[in-house]
PDB file of C-alpha atoms in Angstrom:
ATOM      1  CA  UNK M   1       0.000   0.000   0.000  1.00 59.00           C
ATOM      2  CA  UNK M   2       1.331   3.305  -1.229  1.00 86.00           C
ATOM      3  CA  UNK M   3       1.771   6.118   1.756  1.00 92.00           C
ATOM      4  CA  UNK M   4       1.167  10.063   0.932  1.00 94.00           C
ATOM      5  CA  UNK M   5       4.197  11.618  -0.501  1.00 94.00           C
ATOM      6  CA  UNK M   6       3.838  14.692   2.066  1.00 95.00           C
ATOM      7  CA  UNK M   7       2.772  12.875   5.362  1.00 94.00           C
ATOM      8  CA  UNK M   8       3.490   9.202   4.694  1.00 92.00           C
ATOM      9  CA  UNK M   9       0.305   8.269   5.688  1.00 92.00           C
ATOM     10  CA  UNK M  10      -0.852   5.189   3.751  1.00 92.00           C
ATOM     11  CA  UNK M  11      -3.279   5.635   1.171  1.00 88.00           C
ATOM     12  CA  UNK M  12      -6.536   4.112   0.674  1.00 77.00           C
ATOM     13  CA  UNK M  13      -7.333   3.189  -2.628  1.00 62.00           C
ATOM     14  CA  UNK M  14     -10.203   4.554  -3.774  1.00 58.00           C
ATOM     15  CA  UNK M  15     -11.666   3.416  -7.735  1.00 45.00           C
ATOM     16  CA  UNK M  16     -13.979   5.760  -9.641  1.00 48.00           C
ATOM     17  CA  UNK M  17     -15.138   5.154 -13.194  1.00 42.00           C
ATOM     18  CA  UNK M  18     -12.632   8.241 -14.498  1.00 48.00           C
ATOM     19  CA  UNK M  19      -9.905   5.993 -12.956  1.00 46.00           C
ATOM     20  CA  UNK M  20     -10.968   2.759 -14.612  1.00 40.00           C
ATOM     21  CA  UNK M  21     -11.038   4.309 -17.696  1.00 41.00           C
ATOM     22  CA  UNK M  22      -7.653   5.989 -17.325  1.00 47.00           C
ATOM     23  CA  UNK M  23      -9.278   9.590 -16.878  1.00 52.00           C
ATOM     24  CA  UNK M  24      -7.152  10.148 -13.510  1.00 68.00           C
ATOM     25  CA  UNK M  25      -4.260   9.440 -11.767  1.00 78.00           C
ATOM     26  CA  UNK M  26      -3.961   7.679  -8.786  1.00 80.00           C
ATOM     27  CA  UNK M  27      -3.692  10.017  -5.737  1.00 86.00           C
ATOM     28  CA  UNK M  28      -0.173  10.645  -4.590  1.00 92.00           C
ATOM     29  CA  UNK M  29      -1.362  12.061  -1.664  1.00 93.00           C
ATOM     30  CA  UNK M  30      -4.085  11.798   1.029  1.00 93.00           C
ATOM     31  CA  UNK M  31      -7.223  14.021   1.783  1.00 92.00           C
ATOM     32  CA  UNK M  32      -5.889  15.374   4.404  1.00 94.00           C
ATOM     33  CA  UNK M  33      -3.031  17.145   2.842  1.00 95.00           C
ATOM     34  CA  UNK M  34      -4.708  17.794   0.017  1.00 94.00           C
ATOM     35  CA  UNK M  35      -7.442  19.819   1.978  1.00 95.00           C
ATOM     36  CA  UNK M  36      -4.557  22.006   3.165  1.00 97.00           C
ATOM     37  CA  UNK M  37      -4.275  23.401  -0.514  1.00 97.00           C
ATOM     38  CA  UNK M  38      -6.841  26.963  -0.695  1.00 97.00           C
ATOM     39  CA  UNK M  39      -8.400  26.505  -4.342  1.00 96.00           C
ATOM     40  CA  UNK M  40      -9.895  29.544  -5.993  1.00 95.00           C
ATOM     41  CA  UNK M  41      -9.592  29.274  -9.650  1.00 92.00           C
ATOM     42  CA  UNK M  42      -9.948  32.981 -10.648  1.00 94.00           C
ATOM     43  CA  UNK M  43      -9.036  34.799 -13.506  1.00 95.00           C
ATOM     44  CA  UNK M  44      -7.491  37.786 -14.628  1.00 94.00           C
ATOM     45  CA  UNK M  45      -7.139  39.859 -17.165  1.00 94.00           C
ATOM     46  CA  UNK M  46      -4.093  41.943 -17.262  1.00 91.00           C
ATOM     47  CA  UNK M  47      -2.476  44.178 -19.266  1.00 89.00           C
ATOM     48  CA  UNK M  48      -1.101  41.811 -21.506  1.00 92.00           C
ATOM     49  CA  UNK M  49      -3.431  38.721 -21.636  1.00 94.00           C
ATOM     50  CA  UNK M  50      -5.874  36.537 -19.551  1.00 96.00           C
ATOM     51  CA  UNK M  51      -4.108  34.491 -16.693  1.00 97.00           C
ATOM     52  CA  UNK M  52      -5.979  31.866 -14.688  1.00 97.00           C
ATOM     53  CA  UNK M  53      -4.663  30.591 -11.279  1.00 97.00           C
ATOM     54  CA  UNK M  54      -5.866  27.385  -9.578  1.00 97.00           C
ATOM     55  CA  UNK M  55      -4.960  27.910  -6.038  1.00 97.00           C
ATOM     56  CA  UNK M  56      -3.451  30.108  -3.502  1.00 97.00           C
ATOM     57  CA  UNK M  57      -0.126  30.439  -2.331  1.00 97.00           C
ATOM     58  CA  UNK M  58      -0.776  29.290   1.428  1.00 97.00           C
ATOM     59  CA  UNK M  59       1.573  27.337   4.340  1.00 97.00           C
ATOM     60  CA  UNK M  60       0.668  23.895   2.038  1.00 97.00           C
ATOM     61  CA  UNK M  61       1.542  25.223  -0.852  1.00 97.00           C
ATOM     62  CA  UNK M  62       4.977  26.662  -0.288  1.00 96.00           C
ATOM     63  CA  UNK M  63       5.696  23.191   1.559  1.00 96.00           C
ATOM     64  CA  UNK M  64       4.530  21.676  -1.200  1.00 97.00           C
ATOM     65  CA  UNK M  65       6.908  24.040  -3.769  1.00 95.00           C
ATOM     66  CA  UNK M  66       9.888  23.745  -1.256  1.00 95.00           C
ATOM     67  CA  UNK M  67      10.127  20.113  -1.594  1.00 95.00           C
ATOM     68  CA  UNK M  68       9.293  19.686  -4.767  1.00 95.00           C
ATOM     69  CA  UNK M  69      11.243  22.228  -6.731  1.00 91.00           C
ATOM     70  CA  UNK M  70      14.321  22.645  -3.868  1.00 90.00           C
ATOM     71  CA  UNK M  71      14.390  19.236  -2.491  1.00 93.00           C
ATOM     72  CA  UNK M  72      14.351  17.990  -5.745  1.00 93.00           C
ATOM     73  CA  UNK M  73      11.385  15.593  -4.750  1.00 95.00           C
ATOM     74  CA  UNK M  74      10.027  14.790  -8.608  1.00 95.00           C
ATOM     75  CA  UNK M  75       7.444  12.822  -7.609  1.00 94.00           C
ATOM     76  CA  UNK M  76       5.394  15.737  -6.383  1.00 96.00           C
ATOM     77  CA  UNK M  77       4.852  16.457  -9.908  1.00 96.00           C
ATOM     78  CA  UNK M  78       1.894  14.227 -10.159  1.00 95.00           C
ATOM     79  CA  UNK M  79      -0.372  15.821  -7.304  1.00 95.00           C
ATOM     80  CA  UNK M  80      -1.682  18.224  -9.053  1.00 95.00           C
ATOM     81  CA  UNK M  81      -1.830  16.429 -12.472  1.00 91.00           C
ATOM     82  CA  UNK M  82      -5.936  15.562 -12.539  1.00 91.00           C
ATOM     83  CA  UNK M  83      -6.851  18.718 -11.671  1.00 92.00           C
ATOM     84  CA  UNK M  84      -4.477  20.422 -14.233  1.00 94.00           C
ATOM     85  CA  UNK M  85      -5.698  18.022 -17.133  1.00 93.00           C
ATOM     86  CA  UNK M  86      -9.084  19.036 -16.546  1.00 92.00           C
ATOM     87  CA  UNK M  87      -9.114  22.454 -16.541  1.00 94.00           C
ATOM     88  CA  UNK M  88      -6.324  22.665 -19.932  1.00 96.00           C
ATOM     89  CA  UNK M  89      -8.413  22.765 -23.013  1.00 94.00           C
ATOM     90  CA  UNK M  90      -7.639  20.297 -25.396  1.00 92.00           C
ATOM     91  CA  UNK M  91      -7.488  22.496 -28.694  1.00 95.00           C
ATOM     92  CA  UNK M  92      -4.533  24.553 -27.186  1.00 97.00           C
ATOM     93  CA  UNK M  93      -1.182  24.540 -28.276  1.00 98.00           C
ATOM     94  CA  UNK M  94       0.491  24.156 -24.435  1.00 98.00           C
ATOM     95  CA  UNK M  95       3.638  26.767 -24.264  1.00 98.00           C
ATOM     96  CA  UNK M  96       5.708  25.721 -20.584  1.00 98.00           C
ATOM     97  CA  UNK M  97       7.766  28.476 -19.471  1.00 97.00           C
ATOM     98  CA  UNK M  98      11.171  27.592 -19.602  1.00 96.00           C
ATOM     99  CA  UNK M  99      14.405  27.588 -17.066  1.00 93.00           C
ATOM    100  CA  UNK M 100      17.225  28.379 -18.211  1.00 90.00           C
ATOM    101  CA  UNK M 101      20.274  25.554 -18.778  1.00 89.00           C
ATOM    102  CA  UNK M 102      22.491  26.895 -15.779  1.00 90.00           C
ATOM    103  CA  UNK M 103      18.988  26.841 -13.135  1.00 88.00           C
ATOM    104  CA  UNK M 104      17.937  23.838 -15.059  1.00 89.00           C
ATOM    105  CA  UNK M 105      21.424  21.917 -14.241  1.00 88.00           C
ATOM    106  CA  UNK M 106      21.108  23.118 -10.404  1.00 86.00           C
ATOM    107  CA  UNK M 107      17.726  21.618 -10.206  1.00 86.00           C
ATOM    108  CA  UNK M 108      18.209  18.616 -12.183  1.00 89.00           C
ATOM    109  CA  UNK M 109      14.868  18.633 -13.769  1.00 93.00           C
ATOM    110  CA  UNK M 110      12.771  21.149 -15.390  1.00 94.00           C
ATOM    111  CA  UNK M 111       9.178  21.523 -12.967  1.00 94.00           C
ATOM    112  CA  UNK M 112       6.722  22.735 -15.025  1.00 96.00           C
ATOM    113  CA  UNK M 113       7.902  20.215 -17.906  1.00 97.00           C
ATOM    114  CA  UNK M 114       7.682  17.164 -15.031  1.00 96.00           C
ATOM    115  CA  UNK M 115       3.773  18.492 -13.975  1.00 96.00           C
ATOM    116  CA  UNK M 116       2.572  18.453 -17.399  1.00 97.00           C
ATOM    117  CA  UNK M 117       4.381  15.054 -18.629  1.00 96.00           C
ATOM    118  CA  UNK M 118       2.921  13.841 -15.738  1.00 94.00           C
ATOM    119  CA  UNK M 119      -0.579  14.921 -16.379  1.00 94.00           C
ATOM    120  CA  UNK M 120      -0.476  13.297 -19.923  1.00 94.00           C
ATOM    121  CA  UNK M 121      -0.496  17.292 -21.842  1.00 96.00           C
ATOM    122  CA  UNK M 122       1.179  17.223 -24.727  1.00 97.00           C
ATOM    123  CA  UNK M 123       3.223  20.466 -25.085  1.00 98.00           C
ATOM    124  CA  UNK M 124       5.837  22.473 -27.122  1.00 97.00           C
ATOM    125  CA  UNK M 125       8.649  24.617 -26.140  1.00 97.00           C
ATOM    126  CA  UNK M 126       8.916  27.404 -28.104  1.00 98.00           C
ATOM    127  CA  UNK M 127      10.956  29.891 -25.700  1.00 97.00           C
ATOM    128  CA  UNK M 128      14.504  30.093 -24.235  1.00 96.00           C
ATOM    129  CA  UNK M 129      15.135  31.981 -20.886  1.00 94.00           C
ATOM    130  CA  UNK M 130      17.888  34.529 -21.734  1.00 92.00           C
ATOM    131  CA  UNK M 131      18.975  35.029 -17.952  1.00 79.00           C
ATOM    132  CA  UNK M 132      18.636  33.929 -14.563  1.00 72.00           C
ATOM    133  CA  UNK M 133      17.694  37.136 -12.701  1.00 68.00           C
ATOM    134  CA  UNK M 134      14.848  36.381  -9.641  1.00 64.00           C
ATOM    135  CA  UNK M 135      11.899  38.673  -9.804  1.00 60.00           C
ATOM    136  CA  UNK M 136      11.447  38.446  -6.158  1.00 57.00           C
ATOM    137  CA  UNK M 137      14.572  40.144  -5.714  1.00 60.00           C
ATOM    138  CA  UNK M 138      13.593  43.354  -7.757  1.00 59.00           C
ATOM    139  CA  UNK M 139      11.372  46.560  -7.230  1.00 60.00           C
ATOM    140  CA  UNK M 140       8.305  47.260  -9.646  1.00 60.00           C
ATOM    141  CA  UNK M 141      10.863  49.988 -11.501  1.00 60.00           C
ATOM    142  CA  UNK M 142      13.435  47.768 -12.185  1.00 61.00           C
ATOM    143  CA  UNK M 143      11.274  44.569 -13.365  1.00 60.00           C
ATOM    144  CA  UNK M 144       9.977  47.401 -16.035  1.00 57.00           C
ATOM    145  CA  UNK M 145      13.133  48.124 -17.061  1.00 58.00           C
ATOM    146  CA  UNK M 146      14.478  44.468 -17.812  1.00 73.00           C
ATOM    147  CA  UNK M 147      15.782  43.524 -20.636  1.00 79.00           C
ATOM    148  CA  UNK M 148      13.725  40.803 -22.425  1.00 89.00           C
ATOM    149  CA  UNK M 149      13.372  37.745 -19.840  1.00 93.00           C
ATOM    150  CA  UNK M 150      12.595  35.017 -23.281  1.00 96.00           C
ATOM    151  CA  UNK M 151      13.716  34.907 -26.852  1.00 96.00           C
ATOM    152  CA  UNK M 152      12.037  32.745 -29.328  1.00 97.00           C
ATOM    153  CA  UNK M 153      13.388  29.150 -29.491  1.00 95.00           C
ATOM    154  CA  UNK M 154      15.248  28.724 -32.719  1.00 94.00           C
ATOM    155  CA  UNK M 155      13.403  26.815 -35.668  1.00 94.00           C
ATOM    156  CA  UNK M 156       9.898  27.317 -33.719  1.00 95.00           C
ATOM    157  CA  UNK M 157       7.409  28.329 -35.651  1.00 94.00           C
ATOM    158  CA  UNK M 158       4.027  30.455 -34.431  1.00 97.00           C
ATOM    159  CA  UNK M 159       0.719  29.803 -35.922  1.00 97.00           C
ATOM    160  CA  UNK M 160      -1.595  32.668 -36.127  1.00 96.00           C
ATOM    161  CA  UNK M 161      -4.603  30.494 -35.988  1.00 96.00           C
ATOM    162  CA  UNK M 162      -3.309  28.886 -33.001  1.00 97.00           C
ATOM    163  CA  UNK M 163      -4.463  29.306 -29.587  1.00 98.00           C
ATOM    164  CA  UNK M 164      -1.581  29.241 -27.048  1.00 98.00           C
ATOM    165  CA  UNK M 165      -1.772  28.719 -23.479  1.00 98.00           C
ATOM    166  CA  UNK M 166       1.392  29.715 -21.267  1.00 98.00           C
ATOM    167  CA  UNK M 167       1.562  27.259 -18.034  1.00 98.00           C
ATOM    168  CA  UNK M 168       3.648  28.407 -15.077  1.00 97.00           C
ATOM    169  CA  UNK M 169       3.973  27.340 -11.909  1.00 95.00           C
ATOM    170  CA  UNK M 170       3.417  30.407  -9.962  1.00 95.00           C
ATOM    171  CA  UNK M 171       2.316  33.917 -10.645  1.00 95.00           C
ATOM    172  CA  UNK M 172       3.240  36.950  -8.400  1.00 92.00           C
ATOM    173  CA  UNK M 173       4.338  39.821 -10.403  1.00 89.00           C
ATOM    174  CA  UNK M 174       3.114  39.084 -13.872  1.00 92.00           C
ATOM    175  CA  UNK M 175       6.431  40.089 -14.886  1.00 91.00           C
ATOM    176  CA  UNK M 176       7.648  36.359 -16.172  1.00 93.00           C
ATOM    177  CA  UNK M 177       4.766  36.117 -18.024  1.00 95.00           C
ATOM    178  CA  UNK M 178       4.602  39.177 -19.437  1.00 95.00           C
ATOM    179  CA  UNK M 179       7.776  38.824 -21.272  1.00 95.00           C
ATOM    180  CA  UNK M 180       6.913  35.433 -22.744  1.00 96.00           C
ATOM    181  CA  UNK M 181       3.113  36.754 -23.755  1.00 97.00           C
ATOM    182  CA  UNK M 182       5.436  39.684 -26.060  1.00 96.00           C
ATOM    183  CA  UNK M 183       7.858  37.229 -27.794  1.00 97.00           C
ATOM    184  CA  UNK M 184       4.857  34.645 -28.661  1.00 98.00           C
ATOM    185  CA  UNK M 185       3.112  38.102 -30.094  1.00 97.00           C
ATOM    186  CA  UNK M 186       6.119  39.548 -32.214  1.00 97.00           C
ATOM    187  CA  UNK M 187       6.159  36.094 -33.651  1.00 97.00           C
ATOM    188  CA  UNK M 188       2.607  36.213 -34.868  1.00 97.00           C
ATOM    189  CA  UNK M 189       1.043  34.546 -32.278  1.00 97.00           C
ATOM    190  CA  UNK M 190      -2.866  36.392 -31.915  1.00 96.00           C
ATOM    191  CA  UNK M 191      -4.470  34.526 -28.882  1.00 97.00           C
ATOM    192  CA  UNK M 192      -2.586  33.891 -25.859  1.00 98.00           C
ATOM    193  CA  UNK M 193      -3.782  32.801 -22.334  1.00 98.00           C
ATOM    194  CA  UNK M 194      -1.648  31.448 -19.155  1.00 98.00           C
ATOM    195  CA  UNK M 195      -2.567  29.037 -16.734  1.00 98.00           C
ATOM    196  CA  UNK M 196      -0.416  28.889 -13.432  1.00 97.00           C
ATOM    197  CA  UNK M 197      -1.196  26.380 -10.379  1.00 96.00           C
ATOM    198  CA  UNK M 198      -0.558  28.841  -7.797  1.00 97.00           C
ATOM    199  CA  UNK M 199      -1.672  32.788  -7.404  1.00 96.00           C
ATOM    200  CA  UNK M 200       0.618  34.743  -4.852  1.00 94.00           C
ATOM    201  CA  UNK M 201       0.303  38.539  -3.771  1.00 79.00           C
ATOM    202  CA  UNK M 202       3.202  40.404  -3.881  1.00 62.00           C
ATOM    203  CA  UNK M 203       3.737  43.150  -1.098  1.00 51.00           C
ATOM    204  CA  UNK M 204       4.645  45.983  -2.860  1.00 49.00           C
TER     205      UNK M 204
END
């Protein structure tokens, strides 16, 4: 019997026909944990494009971050996976944010890639990080004046039919996303959305 990958408690199985039929993964971790997490699936629309948030950045959820993404726990990537496969719509072209190769190496694997290979989403990565700057460390003035964050990957080509859909793990500034939303524009790109698990207010 499997034990939660956040409290060890073992896991009851529980079968439901979306699981028979391969609809959902098996829970990684128990209802008790998973209660912890604040949903609130809200959306916004900025100045640059439509972002969508499933949950709040609480206590849970910056446990949950910290080991996954700094204790390099990969198997976390799965806990989210059902409800991010249900809420992606299946026409869109899925655009990851990317990490660049010297954070990438550090962390060994790339998150937001491991959540949505998890989840069974088919996706394409058509951006490069240019540098490895922290947007937590930086005022609302300097963020503005940054250089471009993303370049387009080389050989990628945008659709203008296409309907792309950023997917992040966090948003808190908008600044990250911001920058990608421009380069998939300059390329052609005409509808552009971003999905991120986790909504966090910054203190300015």
């Amino acid at each position: 019997m499997k034990e939660c990958l956040l409290c060890e408690t073992r896991l009851t199985a529980s079968l439901s026909w979306k699981s028979l039929l391969g609809m959902d993964k098996q829970a990684l971790i128990c209802t008790k944990c998973l209660g912890q997490f604040q949903r609130i699936n809200i959306k916004e629309n900025t100045g640059f494009s439509q972002v969508a948030s499933l949950y709040s950045y609480n206590e849970a959820m910056r446990n949950y971050l910290h080991q996954f993404k700094f204790l390099q726990d990969v198997a976390l990537a799965g806990v989210f996976a059902n409800e991010l496969r249900r809420y992606l719509p299946k026409e869109a072209t899925i655009v990851p944010i990317p990490m660049h190769p010297e954070k990438l190496a550090a962390r060994t694997f790339a998150h937001v890639d491991e959540v949505l290979k998890y989840a069974d989403i088919p996706f394409v990565h058509l951006l490069e990080k240019t540098g490895t700057e922290s947007m937590g460390e930086k005022s609302k003035k300097e963020r503005l004046a940054m250089d471009p964050l993303f370049k387009l990957r080389q050989h990628s080509t945008i659709n203008p039919n296409a309907f792309y859909i950023l997917i992040d793990d966090i948003y808190t500034t908008g600044t990250t996303l911001r920058h990608a939303v421009t380069v998939l524009k300059e390329a052609g790109a005409k509808r552009i959305e971003a999905v991120t698990l986790i909504r966090a207010k910054r203190q300015l």
